[in-house]
Amino acid sequence: MMKAKKYYILEAVAILLFLIYMLPFALVLINSSKPSLQIIMNPLALPESFSQLFTNIKTVMESPNVRYGSSFVSSLFITVFSVALLVLFSSMAAWVLVRTKSVVSNVIFMVFVAAMVIPFQVVMFPLVSWLHLLEVKLGLFQTPLRLLQNYPGIILAYIGFGSSLSIFLFHGFMKSVPLELEEAATIDGCTKPAVFFKIVFPILTPITVTIVILNSIWIWNDYLLPMMVLGSGNAVQTLPLAIASFVGSFVKKWDLILTATLLTMLPIVVMFLILQKQIIKGIVDGAVKG
């Protein structure tokens, strides 16, 4: 009987936490279906009609300042390429660090771990200066590669800032991969790249999915780093930068801000719902095996 009461209490707490976490999303959905004046007057009131949502969506899509379509493509391109390169480089780095038993590998791993606690705000201005300097140096060697206000710079920055956490997670999971599998593949004639991509990397699927989701959410929703590297009003802009165009010095179009926010959230929410089993499995496996 006591156990039954305990489960009821836990279920009640879980429901309460669910409602608390879903409240911001519900407020965004409700206020996206209202004109700006009604939002200002009473943001907690239900909309008179949800048809206003489609009107707001049409306005956001047709806004020349936002360019939602091109901003969506830019966000998707940056997120996909950054996450793909992060997974590739971080998994290979973690594999080498785990399999190389030396003081140097331990020191390098601890440097990556220490980098996780460095706030981005500390290095954001040096980062922009460094990218500008690198752009100038490449120009001297007849390599006109634009790093600022272009895709290569922002992708390079995300790889640098995201590699620490990714290597840390891969490193913990990699310890559970039996070394005998790699040795057997080597005896059969596999090269080092073949051992990694055919033997090791498929085993890392659970933690890879987790890392993909974590980095995708971070990169998709990030505002500060794209603002520093891409700038505002540039041809290449992400969705968070596009949403910021509705915020003026004296006027804030709350109906369009919240509608654009809703449209920005939906792809990540859908991806999470599709991959939630793999995410939970990756976290649990990493915790147990690591």
CSV table of C-alpha atoms in Angstrom, one decimal:
chain,number,residue,atom,x,y,z
A,1,MET,CA,0.0,0.0,0.0
A,2,MET,CA,2.9,2.3,0.9
A,3,LYS,CA,4.6,1.6,-2.4
A,4,ALA,CA,1.4,2.4,-4.3
A,5,LYS,CA,1.2,5.8,-2.5
A,6,LYS,CA,4.8,6.4,-3.3
A,7,TYR,CA,4.2,5.8,-7.0
A,8,TYR,CA,1.2,8.1,-7.0
A,9,ILE,CA,3.3,10.9,-5.5
A,10,LEU,CA,6.1,10.3,-8.1
A,11,GLU,CA,3.5,10.4,-10.9
A,12,ALA,CA,2.0,13.7,-9.5
A,13,VAL,CA,5.5,15.2,-9.4
A,14,ALA,CA,6.2,14.1,-12.9
A,15,ILE,CA,2.9,15.6,-14.2
A,16,LEU,CA,3.7,18.8,-12.4
A,17,LEU,CA,7.2,19.0,-13.9
A,18,PHE,CA,5.7,18.3,-17.3
A,19,LEU,CA,3.3,21.2,-17.0
A,20,ILE,CA,6.0,23.5,-15.8
A,21,TYR,CA,8.3,22.6,-18.7
A,22,MET,CA,5.5,22.8,-21.3
A,23,LEU,CA,4.2,26.2,-20.1
A,24,PRO,CA,6.6,28.3,-22.1
A,25,PHE,CA,5.8,26.3,-25.3
A,26,ALA,CA,2.0,26.7,-24.6
A,27,LEU,CA,2.4,30.5,-24.1
A,28,VAL,CA,4.3,30.8,-27.4
A,29,LEU,CA,1.6,28.8,-29.2
A,30,ILE,CA,-1.3,30.8,-27.6
A,31,ASN,CA,0.2,34.2,-28.2
A,32,SER,CA,1.2,33.3,-31.8
A,33,SER,CA,-2.5,33.1,-32.5
A,34,LYS,CA,-3.2,36.6,-31.3
A,35,PRO,CA,-2.5,40.1,-32.7
A,36,SER,CA,0.2,42.2,-30.9
A,37,LEU,CA,-2.2,44.4,-29.0
A,38,GLN,CA,-4.0,41.4,-27.4
A,39,ILE,CA,-0.7,40.0,-26.4
A,40,ILE,CA,0.3,43.2,-24.7
A,41,MET,CA,-3.1,43.5,-23.0
A,42,ASN,CA,-3.3,40.0,-21.6
A,43,PRO,CA,-0.6,37.4,-22.6
A,44,LEU,CA,-2.3,34.7,-20.6
A,45,ALA,CA,-5.7,34.9,-22.3
A,46,LEU,CA,-6.7,32.4,-24.9
A,47,PRO,CA,-6.9,33.7,-28.5
A,48,GLU,CA,-10.3,34.5,-29.9
A,49,SER,CA,-9.6,32.4,-33.0
A,50,PHE,CA,-6.6,30.3,-33.9
A,51,SER,CA,-6.9,31.6,-37.5
A,52,GLN,CA,-4.8,34.5,-36.6
A,53,LEU,CA,-1.9,32.0,-36.3
A,54,PHE,CA,-2.0,31.4,-40.1
A,55,THR,CA,-2.1,35.2,-40.8
A,56,ASN,CA,1.0,35.7,-38.6
A,57,ILE,CA,2.8,32.8,-40.3
A,58,LYS,CA,2.0,34.3,-43.7
A,59,THR,CA,3.3,37.7,-42.5
A,60,VAL,CA,6.5,36.1,-41.2
A,61,MET,CA,7.1,34.2,-44.4
A,62,GLU,CA,6.6,37.2,-46.6
A,63,SER,CA,8.6,39.7,-44.5
A,64,PRO,CA,11.5,41.1,-46.6
A,65,ASN,CA,13.6,41.7,-43.5
A,66,VAL,CA,13.4,38.2,-42.1
A,67,ARG,CA,13.8,36.2,-45.3
A,68,TYR,CA,12.5,33.1,-43.5
A,69,GLY,CA,13.1,30.7,-46.3
A,70,SER,CA,16.8,31.6,-46.9
A,71,SER,CA,17.4,31.9,-43.1
A,72,PHE,CA,15.9,28.4,-42.6
A,73,VAL,CA,18.3,27.0,-45.3
A,74,SER,CA,21.3,28.8,-43.7
A,75,SER,CA,20.4,27.4,-40.3
A,76,LEU,CA,19.9,24.0,-41.7
A,77,PHE,CA,23.2,24.1,-43.7
A,78,ILE,CA,25.2,25.4,-40.7
A,79,THR,CA,23.7,22.9,-38.3
A,80,VAL,CA,24.1,19.8,-40.5
A,81,PHE,CA,27.7,20.5,-41.6
A,82,SER,CA,28.8,21.6,-38.1
A,83,VAL,CA,27.3,18.6,-36.4
A,84,ALA,CA,28.6,16.1,-39.1
A,85,LEU,CA,32.1,17.4,-38.8
A,86,LEU,CA,31.9,17.6,-35.0
A,87,VAL,CA,30.9,13.9,-34.9
A,88,LEU,CA,33.6,12.9,-37.4
A,89,PHE,CA,36.5,14.7,-35.8
A,90,SER,CA,35.5,14.2,-32.2
A,91,SER,CA,34.9,10.5,-32.5
A,92,MET,CA,38.3,10.0,-34.2
A,93,ALA,CA,40.0,12.2,-31.6
A,94,ALA,CA,38.4,10.3,-28.7
A,95,TRP,CA,39.4,6.9,-30.3
A,96,VAL,CA,43.0,8.0,-30.5
A,97,LEU,CA,43.1,9.4,-27.0
A,98,VAL,CA,41.5,6.2,-25.6
A,99,ARG,CA,43.7,3.8,-27.4
A,100,THR,CA,47.0,5.8,-26.9
A,101,LYS,CA,48.1,5.0,-23.4
A,102,SER,CA,50.5,7.8,-22.6
A,103,VAL,CA,50.9,10.9,-20.5
A,104,VAL,CA,50.6,13.1,-23.5
A,105,SER,CA,47.1,11.7,-24.4
A,106,ASN,CA,46.0,12.1,-20.8
A,107,VAL,CA,47.1,15.7,-20.8
A,108,ILE,CA,45.4,16.4,-24.2
A,109,PHE,CA,42.2,14.9,-22.9
A,110,MET,CA,42.3,17.0,-19.7
A,111,VAL,CA,42.8,20.1,-21.8
A,112,PHE,CA,39.6,19.3,-23.7
A,113,VAL,CA,37.8,18.7,-20.4
A,114,ALA,CA,39.1,22.0,-19.0
A,115,ALA,CA,38.0,23.9,-22.1
A,116,MET,CA,34.4,22.9,-21.3
A,117,VAL,CA,34.3,25.4,-18.5
A,118,ILE,CA,35.6,28.4,-20.4
A,119,PRO,CA,32.7,30.8,-21.0
A,120,PHE,CA,32.1,31.8,-24.6
A,121,GLN,CA,31.9,35.5,-23.6
A,122,VAL,CA,35.6,35.4,-22.6
A,123,VAL,CA,36.8,34.5,-26.0
A,124,MET,CA,34.2,35.9,-28.4
A,125,PHE,CA,36.0,39.1,-29.3
A,126,PRO,CA,39.4,37.4,-29.7
A,127,LEU,CA,37.7,34.8,-31.9
A,128,VAL,CA,36.4,37.5,-34.3
A,129,SER,CA,39.8,39.1,-34.4
A,130,TRP,CA,41.5,35.8,-35.0
A,131,LEU,CA,39.1,34.9,-37.9
A,132,HIS,CA,39.7,38.3,-39.4
A,133,LEU,CA,43.4,37.9,-39.1
A,134,LEU,CA,43.3,34.4,-40.6
A,135,GLU,CA,41.1,35.7,-43.5
A,136,VAL,CA,43.8,38.4,-44.2
A,137,LYS,CA,46.6,35.8,-44.0
A,138,LEU,CA,44.8,33.5,-46.4
A,139,GLY,CA,44.4,36.4,-48.8
A,140,LEU,CA,48.2,37.0,-48.8
A,141,PHE,CA,48.6,33.4,-50.1
A,142,GLN,CA,46.1,34.0,-52.9
A,143,THR,CA,43.4,32.0,-51.1
A,144,PRO,CA,40.5,34.4,-50.8
A,145,LEU,CA,38.4,32.5,-48.3
A,146,ARG,CA,35.9,34.6,-46.4
A,147,LEU,CA,35.5,33.5,-42.8
A,148,LEU,CA,33.5,36.4,-41.4
A,149,GLN,CA,29.9,36.8,-42.6
A,150,ASN,CA,30.1,33.5,-44.4
A,151,TYR,CA,29.6,29.8,-43.8
A,152,PRO,CA,33.2,28.6,-43.3
A,153,GLY,CA,33.9,30.9,-40.3
A,154,ILE,CA,30.8,30.0,-38.3
A,155,ILE,CA,31.2,26.2,-39.0
A,156,LEU,CA,34.8,26.4,-37.9
A,157,ALA,CA,33.8,28.2,-34.8
A,158,TYR,CA,31.2,25.6,-33.9
A,159,ILE,CA,33.6,22.8,-34.4
A,160,GLY,CA,36.0,24.4,-32.0
A,161,PHE,CA,33.5,25.2,-29.3
A,162,GLY,CA,31.6,21.9,-29.6
A,163,SER,CA,34.6,19.5,-29.7
A,164,SER,CA,35.3,19.5,-26.0
A,165,LEU,CA,31.9,18.1,-24.9
A,166,SER,CA,31.7,15.8,-27.8
A,167,ILE,CA,35.2,14.3,-27.2
A,168,PHE,CA,34.4,14.0,-23.5
A,169,LEU,CA,31.2,12.0,-24.2
A,170,PHE,CA,32.8,9.9,-27.0
A,171,HIS,CA,35.8,9.2,-24.7
A,172,GLY,CA,33.6,7.8,-21.9
A,173,PHE,CA,31.7,5.6,-24.3
A,174,MET,CA,34.8,4.5,-26.2
A,175,LYS,CA,36.2,2.7,-23.2
A,176,SER,CA,33.4,0.1,-23.4
A,177,VAL,CA,34.4,-0.9,-27.0
A,178,PRO,CA,36.4,-4.2,-26.7
A,179,LEU,CA,40.0,-3.8,-28.0
A,180,GLU,CA,39.9,-7.4,-29.1
A,181,LEU,CA,37.5,-6.5,-32.0
A,182,GLU,CA,40.0,-4.0,-33.4
A,183,GLU,CA,42.9,-6.4,-33.0
A,184,ALA,CA,41.0,-9.1,-34.8
A,185,ALA,CA,40.2,-6.7,-37.6
A,186,THR,CA,43.8,-5.7,-37.9
A,187,ILE,CA,44.9,-9.3,-38.1
A,188,ASP,CA,42.4,-9.8,-40.9
A,189,GLY,CA,44.2,-7.0,-42.8
A,190,CYS,CA,42.1,-4.0,-42.0
A,191,THR,CA,43.9,-0.6,-42.1
A,192,LYS,CA,43.5,1.9,-39.3
A,193,PRO,CA,40.8,3.9,-41.1
A,194,ALA,CA,38.9,0.7,-41.9
A,195,VAL,CA,39.0,-0.5,-38.3
A,196,PHE,CA,37.6,2.8,-37.1
A,197,PHE,CA,34.8,3.3,-39.7
A,198,LYS,CA,33.8,-0.4,-40.1
A,199,ILE,CA,34.3,-1.7,-36.5
A,200,VAL,CA,34.4,1.1,-34.0
A,201,PHE,CA,32.1,3.9,-35.4
A,202,PRO,CA,29.0,1.6,-35.8
A,203,ILE,CA,29.3,0.6,-32.2
A,204,LEU,CA,29.2,4.3,-31.2
A,205,THR,CA,25.7,4.8,-32.7
A,206,PRO,CA,23.8,5.3,-29.4
A,207,ILE,CA,26.2,8.0,-28.1
A,208,THR,CA,26.5,9.5,-31.6
A,209,VAL,CA,22.7,10.1,-31.7
A,210,THR,CA,22.9,11.8,-28.3
A,211,ILE,CA,25.8,14.0,-29.4
A,212,VAL,CA,24.0,14.9,-32.6
A,213,ILE,CA,20.8,16.0,-30.7
A,214,LEU,CA,22.7,18.0,-28.1
A,215,ASN,CA,24.8,19.9,-30.7
A,216,SER,CA,21.9,20.3,-33.1
A,217,ILE,CA,19.8,22.0,-30.4
A,218,TRP,CA,22.7,24.2,-29.4
A,219,ILE,CA,23.7,25.3,-32.9
A,220,TRP,CA,20.1,25.7,-34.2
A,221,ASN,CA,19.1,27.9,-31.3
A,222,ASP,CA,22.3,29.8,-30.8
A,223,TYR,CA,22.2,33.6,-31.2
A,224,LEU,CA,25.4,35.1,-29.8
A,225,LEU,CA,28.0,33.3,-31.9
A,226,PRO,CA,26.2,33.9,-35.3
A,227,MET,CA,25.7,37.5,-34.3
A,228,MET,CA,29.5,37.9,-33.7
A,229,VAL,CA,30.6,35.9,-36.8
A,230,LEU,CA,27.9,36.6,-39.3
A,231,GLY,CA,26.6,39.9,-38.1
A,232,SER,CA,23.1,41.4,-38.5
A,233,GLY,CA,21.6,42.3,-41.9
A,234,ASN,CA,24.0,40.0,-43.7
A,235,ALA,CA,23.0,37.8,-46.7
A,236,VAL,CA,23.9,34.7,-44.6
A,237,GLN,CA,21.8,34.8,-41.4
A,238,THR,CA,20.4,32.1,-39.1
A,239,LEU,CA,16.8,31.9,-37.8
A,240,PRO,CA,17.6,33.5,-34.4
A,241,LEU,CA,19.1,36.5,-36.2
A,242,ALA,CA,16.1,36.7,-38.4
A,243,ILE,CA,13.7,36.7,-35.4
A,244,ALA,CA,15.7,39.6,-33.9
A,245,SER,CA,14.8,41.8,-36.9
A,246,PHE,CA,11.3,42.0,-35.4
A,247,VAL,CA,12.7,43.7,-32.3
A,248,GLY,CA,13.1,47.4,-32.8
A,249,SER,CA,14.4,50.1,-30.4
A,250,PHE,CA,10.9,51.4,-29.8
A,251,VAL,CA,8.5,48.8,-31.3
A,252,LYS,CA,8.5,45.1,-30.7
A,253,LYS,CA,6.2,43.0,-32.9
A,254,TRP,CA,5.3,40.4,-30.3
A,255,ASP,CA,2.9,38.5,-32.6
A,256,LEU,CA,5.5,38.1,-35.3
A,257,ILE,CA,8.4,37.4,-32.8
A,258,LEU,CA,6.5,34.6,-31.1
A,259,THR,CA,5.2,33.2,-34.5
A,260,ALA,CA,8.7,33.1,-35.9
A,261,THR,CA,9.9,31.5,-32.6
A,262,LEU,CA,7.3,28.8,-32.9
A,263,LEU,CA,8.3,28.1,-36.5
A,264,THR,CA,12.0,27.9,-35.4
A,265,MET,CA,11.2,25.5,-32.6
A,266,LEU,CA,9.2,23.0,-34.6
A,267,PRO,CA,12.0,21.3,-36.5
A,268,ILE,CA,14.0,20.6,-33.3
A,269,VAL,CA,10.9,19.4,-31.5
A,270,VAL,CA,10.0,17.0,-34.3
A,271,MET,CA,13.5,15.7,-34.5
A,272,PHE,CA,13.6,15.1,-30.7
A,273,LEU,CA,10.3,13.3,-30.8
A,274,ILE,CA,11.5,11.0,-33.6
A,275,LEU,CA,14.9,10.2,-32.0
A,276,GLN,CA,13.9,10.3,-28.3
A,277,LYS,CA,14.4,6.6,-27.8
A,278,GLN,CA,17.9,6.7,-29.3
A,279,ILE,CA,18.7,9.7,-27.1
A,280,ILE,CA,17.7,8.0,-23.9
A,281,LYS,CA,19.4,4.8,-24.9
A,282,GLY,CA,22.6,6.7,-25.6
A,283,ILE,CA,22.6,8.5,-22.3
A,284,VAL,CA,21.8,5.3,-20.3
A,285,ASP,CA,24.4,3.2,-22.2
A,286,GLY,CA,27.1,5.9,-21.8
A,287,ALA,CA,26.4,6.1,-18.0
A,288,VAL,CA,26.4,2.3,-17.5
A,289,LYS,CA,29.4,1.4,-19.8
A,290,GLY,CA,31.4,4.5,-19.1
